[in-house]
Coordinates of C-alpha atoms in Angstrom, one line a residue:
M13 CA -21.3 -15.8 -127.8
S14 CA -19.7 -13.7 -125.0
A15 CA -21.2 -14.2 -121.6
V16 CA -22.9 -11.2 -120.1
S17 CA -20.6 -11.6 -117.1
D18 CA -17.6 -10.8 -119.4
R19 CA -18.9 -7.3 -119.7
L20 CA -18.5 -6.7 -115.9
P21 CA -15.4 -5.8 -113.9
T22 CA -14.0 -8.1 -111.3
F23 CA -16.3 -8.1 -108.2
P24 CA -14.3 -5.7 -106.0
W25 CA -15.2 -7.1 -102.6
D26 CA -13.4 -10.4 -103.4
K27 CA -10.1 -8.5 -103.1
L28 CA -10.9 -7.7 -99.5
E29 CA -11.1 -11.3 -98.3
P30 CA -7.4 -11.7 -97.2
Y31 CA -7.8 -8.5 -95.1
K32 CA -11.0 -9.8 -93.6
K33 CA -9.3 -13.0 -92.5
T34 CA -6.5 -10.9 -90.8
A35 CA -9.1 -8.7 -89.0
A36 CA -11.1 -11.8 -88.0
A37 CA -8.0 -13.2 -86.3
H38 CA -7.8 -10.3 -83.8
P39 CA -8.2 -11.6 -80.2
G40 CA -11.2 -9.3 -79.8
G41 CA -12.9 -10.3 -83.0
I42 CA -13.4 -8.4 -86.2
V43 CA -15.0 -4.9 -86.3
D44 CA -16.5 -4.9 -89.8
L45 CA -16.9 -1.3 -91.0
S46 CA -16.5 -2.2 -94.7
V47 CA -20.1 -2.7 -95.9
G48 CA -23.0 -0.3 -95.2
T49 CA -25.5 -3.0 -94.2
P50 CA -27.8 -2.2 -91.2
V51 CA -27.3 -4.1 -88.0
D52 CA -30.1 -2.7 -85.8
P53 CA -33.5 -4.3 -85.5
V54 CA -36.4 -3.7 -87.9
P55 CA -38.8 -1.4 -86.0
D56 CA -41.7 -3.3 -84.4
L57 CA -44.4 -1.5 -86.3
I58 CA -42.8 -2.5 -89.6
Q59 CA -42.4 -6.1 -88.6
K60 CA -46.0 -6.2 -87.5
A61 CA -47.2 -4.9 -90.9
L62 CA -45.1 -7.5 -92.6
I63 CA -46.5 -10.3 -90.5
D64 CA -50.1 -9.1 -90.9
A65 CA -49.6 -9.3 -94.7
A66 CA -47.9 -12.7 -94.6
D67 CA -51.0 -14.5 -96.0
S68 CA -50.5 -13.2 -99.5
P69 CA -51.0 -16.1 -101.9
G70 CA -51.6 -14.0 -105.0
Y71 CA -49.2 -12.2 -107.2
P72 CA -48.5 -8.6 -106.2
T73 CA -48.7 -5.8 -108.7
V74 CA -45.6 -4.1 -110.1
W75 CA -47.1 -0.7 -109.5
G76 CA -47.9 -1.6 -105.9
T77 CA -51.2 -1.3 -104.0
P78 CA -53.0 2.0 -103.9
A79 CA -52.1 2.2 -100.3
L80 CA -48.4 1.9 -101.1
R81 CA -48.7 4.6 -103.8
D82 CA -50.5 6.8 -101.3
A83 CA -47.8 6.3 -98.8
I84 CA -45.1 7.2 -101.3
T85 CA -46.8 10.3 -102.6
G86 CA -47.6 11.5 -99.1
W87 CA -44.0 11.0 -97.9
V88 CA -42.5 12.7 -101.0
E89 CA -44.6 15.7 -100.4
R90 CA -44.2 15.8 -96.6
R91 CA -40.5 15.0 -96.4
L92 CA -39.1 16.3 -99.6
G93 CA -41.3 19.3 -100.1
A94 CA -42.5 18.1 -103.5
R95 CA -45.8 19.4 -104.8
G96 CA -48.5 17.9 -107.0
V97 CA -47.3 14.3 -106.8
T98 CA -49.8 11.8 -108.0
H99 CA -49.7 8.0 -108.4
R100 CA -48.4 8.6 -112.0
H101 CA -45.3 10.2 -110.4
V102 CA -44.2 7.1 -108.4
L103 CA -43.0 3.6 -109.0
P104 CA -42.0 0.9 -106.4
I105 CA -38.8 -1.0 -107.1
V106 CA -37.3 -4.2 -105.7
G107 CA -34.5 -2.4 -103.8
S108 CA -32.5 0.4 -105.4
K109 CA -29.5 -1.7 -106.6
E110 CA -31.5 -3.6 -109.2
L111 CA -32.8 -0.4 -110.6
V112 CA -29.3 1.2 -110.8
A113 CA -28.0 -2.0 -112.5
W114 CA -30.7 -2.4 -115.0
L115 CA -31.9 1.1 -115.7
P116 CA -29.8 1.8 -118.8
T117 CA -31.1 -1.5 -120.3
Q118 CA -34.7 -0.7 -119.4
L119 CA -34.2 2.8 -121.0
G120 CA -33.1 1.1 -124.2
L121 CA -29.6 2.5 -124.1
G122 CA -26.8 0.8 -126.0
P123 CA -23.5 1.3 -127.9
G124 CA -23.0 5.0 -128.6
D125 CA -25.2 6.2 -125.8
R126 CA -23.4 7.7 -122.9
V127 CA -24.0 7.3 -119.1
A128 CA -22.3 9.7 -116.7
Y129 CA -21.8 9.4 -112.9
P130 CA -19.6 11.1 -110.3
R131 CA -15.8 10.5 -110.3
L132 CA -16.1 8.8 -106.9
A133 CA -19.3 6.7 -107.0
Y134 CA -21.2 3.5 -106.2
P135 CA -19.7 0.9 -108.6
T136 CA -23.2 -0.2 -109.9
Y137 CA -23.6 2.9 -112.0
E138 CA -20.8 1.6 -114.2
V139 CA -22.1 -1.9 -114.1
G140 CA -25.5 -0.7 -115.4
A141 CA -23.9 1.0 -118.4
R142 CA -21.8 -2.1 -119.1
L143 CA -24.8 -4.4 -119.0
A144 CA -26.5 -2.3 -121.6
R145 CA -23.2 -2.0 -123.7
A146 CA -23.5 1.8 -123.3
D147 CA -20.5 4.1 -123.0
Y148 CA -19.8 5.5 -119.5
E149 CA -17.7 8.3 -118.1
V150 CA -17.1 10.1 -114.8
Y151 CA -17.4 13.8 -114.0
D152 CA -16.4 16.4 -111.4
D153 CA -19.0 18.9 -112.6
P154 CA -21.7 17.4 -114.9
T155 CA -22.3 20.7 -116.6
E156 CA -18.8 20.4 -118.1
L157 CA -19.7 17.2 -119.9
D158 CA -20.3 17.1 -123.7
P159 CA -24.1 16.7 -123.8
A160 CA -24.0 15.0 -127.3
G161 CA -25.1 11.4 -126.9
L162 CA -25.4 11.8 -123.1
K163 CA -28.6 9.9 -122.3
L164 CA -28.4 9.4 -118.6
L165 CA -26.9 11.5 -115.9
W166 CA -26.6 10.1 -112.4
L167 CA -26.5 12.4 -109.4
N168 CA -25.7 11.1 -105.9
S169 CA -26.4 13.4 -103.0
P170 CA -25.6 12.5 -100.3
S171 CA -22.7 10.7 -101.9
N172 CA -21.7 7.1 -101.4
P173 CA -18.7 6.9 -100.6
T174 CA -17.8 10.5 -99.7
G175 CA -20.9 11.8 -97.9
R176 CA -20.7 15.0 -100.0
V177 CA -24.0 16.9 -100.4
L178 CA -25.0 18.9 -103.4
D179 CA -26.6 22.1 -102.2
K180 CA -29.8 23.6 -103.6
A181 CA -28.0 26.0 -105.9
E182 CA -25.8 23.2 -107.4
L183 CA -28.8 21.0 -108.0
T184 CA -30.7 23.8 -109.5
R185 CA -27.9 24.6 -111.9
I186 CA -27.4 21.0 -112.9
V187 CA -31.1 20.3 -113.5
A188 CA -31.3 23.5 -115.7
W189 CA -28.3 22.4 -117.7
A190 CA -29.6 18.9 -118.2
R191 CA -33.0 20.2 -119.4
E192 CA -31.4 22.6 -121.8
H193 CA -29.5 19.7 -123.4
G194 CA -32.3 17.1 -123.2
V195 CA -30.3 14.9 -120.7
L196 CA -32.3 12.6 -118.4
V197 CA -31.4 13.0 -114.7
F198 CA -31.7 10.2 -112.2
S199 CA -30.8 11.4 -108.7
D200 CA -29.8 8.7 -106.2
E201 CA -31.0 10.1 -102.9
C202 CA -30.9 7.0 -100.8
Y203 CA -29.0 8.7 -97.9
L204 CA -31.1 11.8 -97.9
E205 CA -32.4 11.2 -94.3
L206 CA -28.9 11.0 -93.0
G207 CA -27.6 14.5 -93.1
W208 CA -25.2 15.5 -90.2
E209 CA -23.5 18.7 -91.1
A210 CA -25.7 19.6 -94.1
D211 CA -29.5 19.3 -94.9
P212 CA -29.7 17.4 -98.1
V213 CA -32.2 18.6 -100.7
S214 CA -34.1 16.5 -103.3
V215 CA -34.3 17.3 -107.0
L216 CA -38.0 17.0 -106.4
H217 CA -38.1 20.2 -104.4
P218 CA -39.8 23.0 -106.4
D219 CA -36.9 25.4 -105.6
V220 CA -34.6 23.0 -107.6
N221 CA -36.9 22.0 -110.4
G222 CA -39.1 25.1 -110.8
G223 CA -42.3 23.1 -110.0
S224 CA -41.8 20.7 -113.0
Y225 CA -40.7 17.0 -112.9
D226 CA -39.8 17.0 -116.6
G227 CA -36.6 15.0 -117.2
I228 CA -35.9 14.2 -113.5
V229 CA -36.4 11.1 -111.3
A230 CA -35.3 10.6 -107.7
V231 CA -34.4 7.2 -106.3
H232 CA -35.2 6.5 -102.7
S233 CA -34.6 3.4 -100.5
L234 CA -35.8 2.3 -97.1
S235 CA -32.7 0.1 -96.5
K236 CA -30.8 2.6 -94.4
R237 CA -33.5 4.9 -92.9
S238 CA -35.7 2.0 -91.7
N239 CA -33.2 -0.9 -91.5
L240 CA -35.0 -2.7 -94.4
A241 CA -32.1 -3.8 -96.5
G242 CA -33.4 -7.4 -96.2
Y243 CA -36.9 -6.4 -97.4
R244 CA -35.7 -5.0 -100.7
A245 CA -37.9 -1.9 -100.5
A246 CA -37.3 1.3 -102.6
F247 CA -39.1 3.5 -105.1
L248 CA -38.8 6.1 -107.8
A249 CA -40.5 9.5 -107.9
G250 CA -40.5 12.0 -110.7
D251 CA -41.4 12.4 -114.4
P252 CA -44.4 10.3 -115.4
A253 CA -43.2 10.2 -119.0
V254 CA -40.2 8.3 -117.8
L255 CA -41.9 6.1 -115.2
A256 CA -44.8 5.0 -117.4
P257 CA -42.6 3.0 -119.9
L258 CA -40.5 1.7 -117.0
L259 CA -43.7 0.4 -115.4
E260 CA -44.6 -1.4 -118.6
I261 CA -41.2 -3.0 -119.0
R262 CA -41.1 -4.1 -115.3
K263 CA -44.6 -5.7 -115.7
H264 CA -43.2 -7.8 -118.5
G265 CA -40.1 -8.6 -116.5
G266 CA -42.0 -9.5 -113.3
M267 CA -40.2 -7.0 -111.2
M268 CA -42.6 -7.1 -108.3
T269 CA -42.1 -6.0 -104.8
P270 CA -43.5 -8.8 -102.6
A271 CA -46.9 -8.0 -101.1
P272 CA -45.7 -8.3 -97.4
T273 CA -42.9 -5.9 -98.2
Q274 CA -45.4 -3.4 -99.8
A275 CA -47.4 -3.5 -96.6
A276 CA -44.2 -2.9 -94.5
V277 CA -43.3 0.1 -96.6
V278 CA -46.7 1.7 -96.0
A279 CA -46.1 1.4 -92.3
A280 CA -42.5 2.6 -92.6
L281 CA -43.3 5.7 -94.6
G282 CA -46.1 6.6 -92.3
D283 CA -43.9 6.8 -89.2
D284 CA -41.1 9.3 -88.7
A285 CA -40.3 8.4 -85.1
H286 CA -38.3 5.3 -85.9
V287 CA -36.2 7.2 -88.4
Q288 CA -35.2 9.8 -85.8
E289 CA -34.3 7.0 -83.4
Q290 CA -32.1 5.3 -86.0
R291 CA -30.5 8.7 -86.9
A292 CA -29.6 9.2 -83.3
R293 CA -27.9 5.8 -83.2
Y294 CA -25.8 6.6 -86.3
L295 CA -25.0 10.1 -85.1
A296 CA -23.6 8.7 -81.8
R297 CA -21.5 6.1 -83.7
R298 CA -20.3 8.7 -86.2
S299 CA -19.1 11.0 -83.4
L300 CA -17.1 8.3 -81.7
L301 CA -15.5 6.9 -84.9
R302 CA -14.8 10.4 -86.3
E303 CA -13.0 11.5 -83.1
A304 CA -11.1 8.1 -82.9
L305 CA -9.9 8.3 -86.6
L306 CA -8.8 11.9 -86.2
G307 CA -6.9 11.0 -83.1
H308 CA -5.2 8.1 -85.0
G309 CA -3.8 10.5 -87.6
F310 CA -6.5 10.3 -90.2
R311 CA -8.0 13.3 -92.2
I312 CA -11.7 13.2 -93.0
E313 CA -13.0 14.9 -96.1
H314 CA -16.7 15.7 -96.9
S315 CA -18.7 13.1 -94.8
E316 CA -21.3 15.7 -94.0
A317 CA -24.0 13.2 -94.6
S318 CA -24.6 9.4 -95.3
L319 CA -23.5 6.4 -93.4
Y320 CA -19.7 6.7 -94.0
L321 CA -16.6 8.6 -93.1
W322 CA -14.3 9.3 -96.0
A323 CA -10.9 9.1 -94.4
T324 CA -7.2 9.2 -95.5
R325 CA -3.7 8.9 -94.1
D326 CA -2.3 10.1 -97.4
E327 CA -1.1 6.6 -98.4
S328 CA -2.3 3.8 -100.6
C329 CA -5.8 2.8 -99.5
W330 CA -4.6 -0.8 -99.4
D331 CA -1.8 0.1 -97.0
T332 CA -4.5 1.7 -94.8
V333 CA -6.8 -1.3 -95.1
A334 CA -3.9 -3.5 -94.0
H335 CA -3.0 -1.2 -91.1
L336 CA -6.5 -1.3 -89.8
A337 CA -6.9 -5.0 -90.4
E338 CA -4.0 -5.7 -88.1
R339 CA -6.1 -4.0 -85.4
G340 CA -9.1 -6.1 -86.2
I341 CA -10.9 -3.4 -88.1
L342 CA -12.1 -3.9 -91.7
V343 CA -12.8 -0.9 -94.0
A344 CA -13.5 -0.5 -97.7
P345 CA -10.6 0.7 -99.9
G346 CA -11.4 4.0 -101.7
D347 CA -10.4 2.7 -105.1
F348 CA -13.5 0.5 -105.1
Y349 CA -15.3 3.7 -105.9
G350 CA -12.9 5.1 -108.5
E351 CA -9.3 5.9 -109.1
A352 CA -9.7 9.2 -107.3
G353 CA -10.2 7.2 -104.1
E354 CA -6.8 5.5 -104.2
T355 CA -5.6 7.2 -101.0
F356 CA -8.9 7.0 -99.0
V357 CA -10.9 4.4 -97.1
R358 CA -14.6 4.3 -96.5
V359 CA -15.5 3.7 -92.9
A360 CA -19.1 2.6 -92.4
L361 CA -21.2 3.5 -89.3
T362 CA -23.1 0.3 -89.6
A363 CA -21.8 -1.7 -86.6
T364 CA -23.3 -2.3 -83.2
D365 CA -22.5 0.1 -80.4
E366 CA -20.3 -2.6 -78.8
R367 CA -18.3 -3.1 -82.0
V368 CA -17.9 0.6 -82.5
R369 CA -16.6 1.0 -79.0
A370 CA -14.1 -1.9 -79.7
A371 CA -12.9 0.0 -82.8
V372 CA -12.5 3.2 -80.8
E373 CA -10.4 1.4 -78.2
R374 CA -8.2 -0.2 -80.8
L375 CA -7.6 3.1 -82.6
A376 CA -6.6 4.7 -79.3
G377 CA -4.1 2.0 -78.5

């Protein structure tokens, strides 16, 4: 029997290790801008909520506490402009990556079923299709896909890695096309709070979906907005006809968000101030890195939102990775996200202010 791991591509980050060693040897230490992992503190009110819920000896529920569902529905309506969202429209998940990786399997997809995702994309969309043995393909415009056998359409706005944002008109057109052809849409909106030169819109907005959640689900995470990557806190919102069977499957699979994390999410979704403070940190880092990269001869495309700058020197991405590693700066090669990224690198904003300043100084030298 073939191992499940045989269905998967080589883990791309392993290829970056030699460059990481080069960067780490810099006299001033490494500036790691390769992975979008938060480095700033978890806000105090969230830590307090987690601590207060630490005495949780019983099993948590997969659907979450009523307080958690209230917090999610309230946030979705307040922040995304959604209307008529009930508990049936939401589902907590154990971080968004596990959902992306296992969704095709949980939807019952398999050989002959097709999964589509953007040409430049988070690698886990492909991994999810491979785990389910489903077919997969990339797109530039999803409405140009053959809808026959297309069972799952991934949208990602703001995009990882490019930071591109789909505007309201584009989202409306895509949702209408998917509904016309009976294609399920999952919209990965984990960077929606981090719009810089654009105001990202959710597929849950009534201007996009016409006031109906049929056939659409949005994926949201607290990892970036609230520095909760270590908490594994995320949720789905959308079509109850999709979420109800997912809930049942996840009950059987024991996919439970820990009770202290659930309490922390309630606190996080109820407070907007910490999100604005974190946005300000990232905006300042983005401004410094953007100016430094442009001054060093890079061109930046898209990047109007998210935690990354999508940058190029019009050479092999690995040549660029090597060039920056010699200066003690580690970035992600663009081909991790698809062949179309072979001349780009992804530069994360997730480093401390001190490390960002070090990168800026090295790029200026």
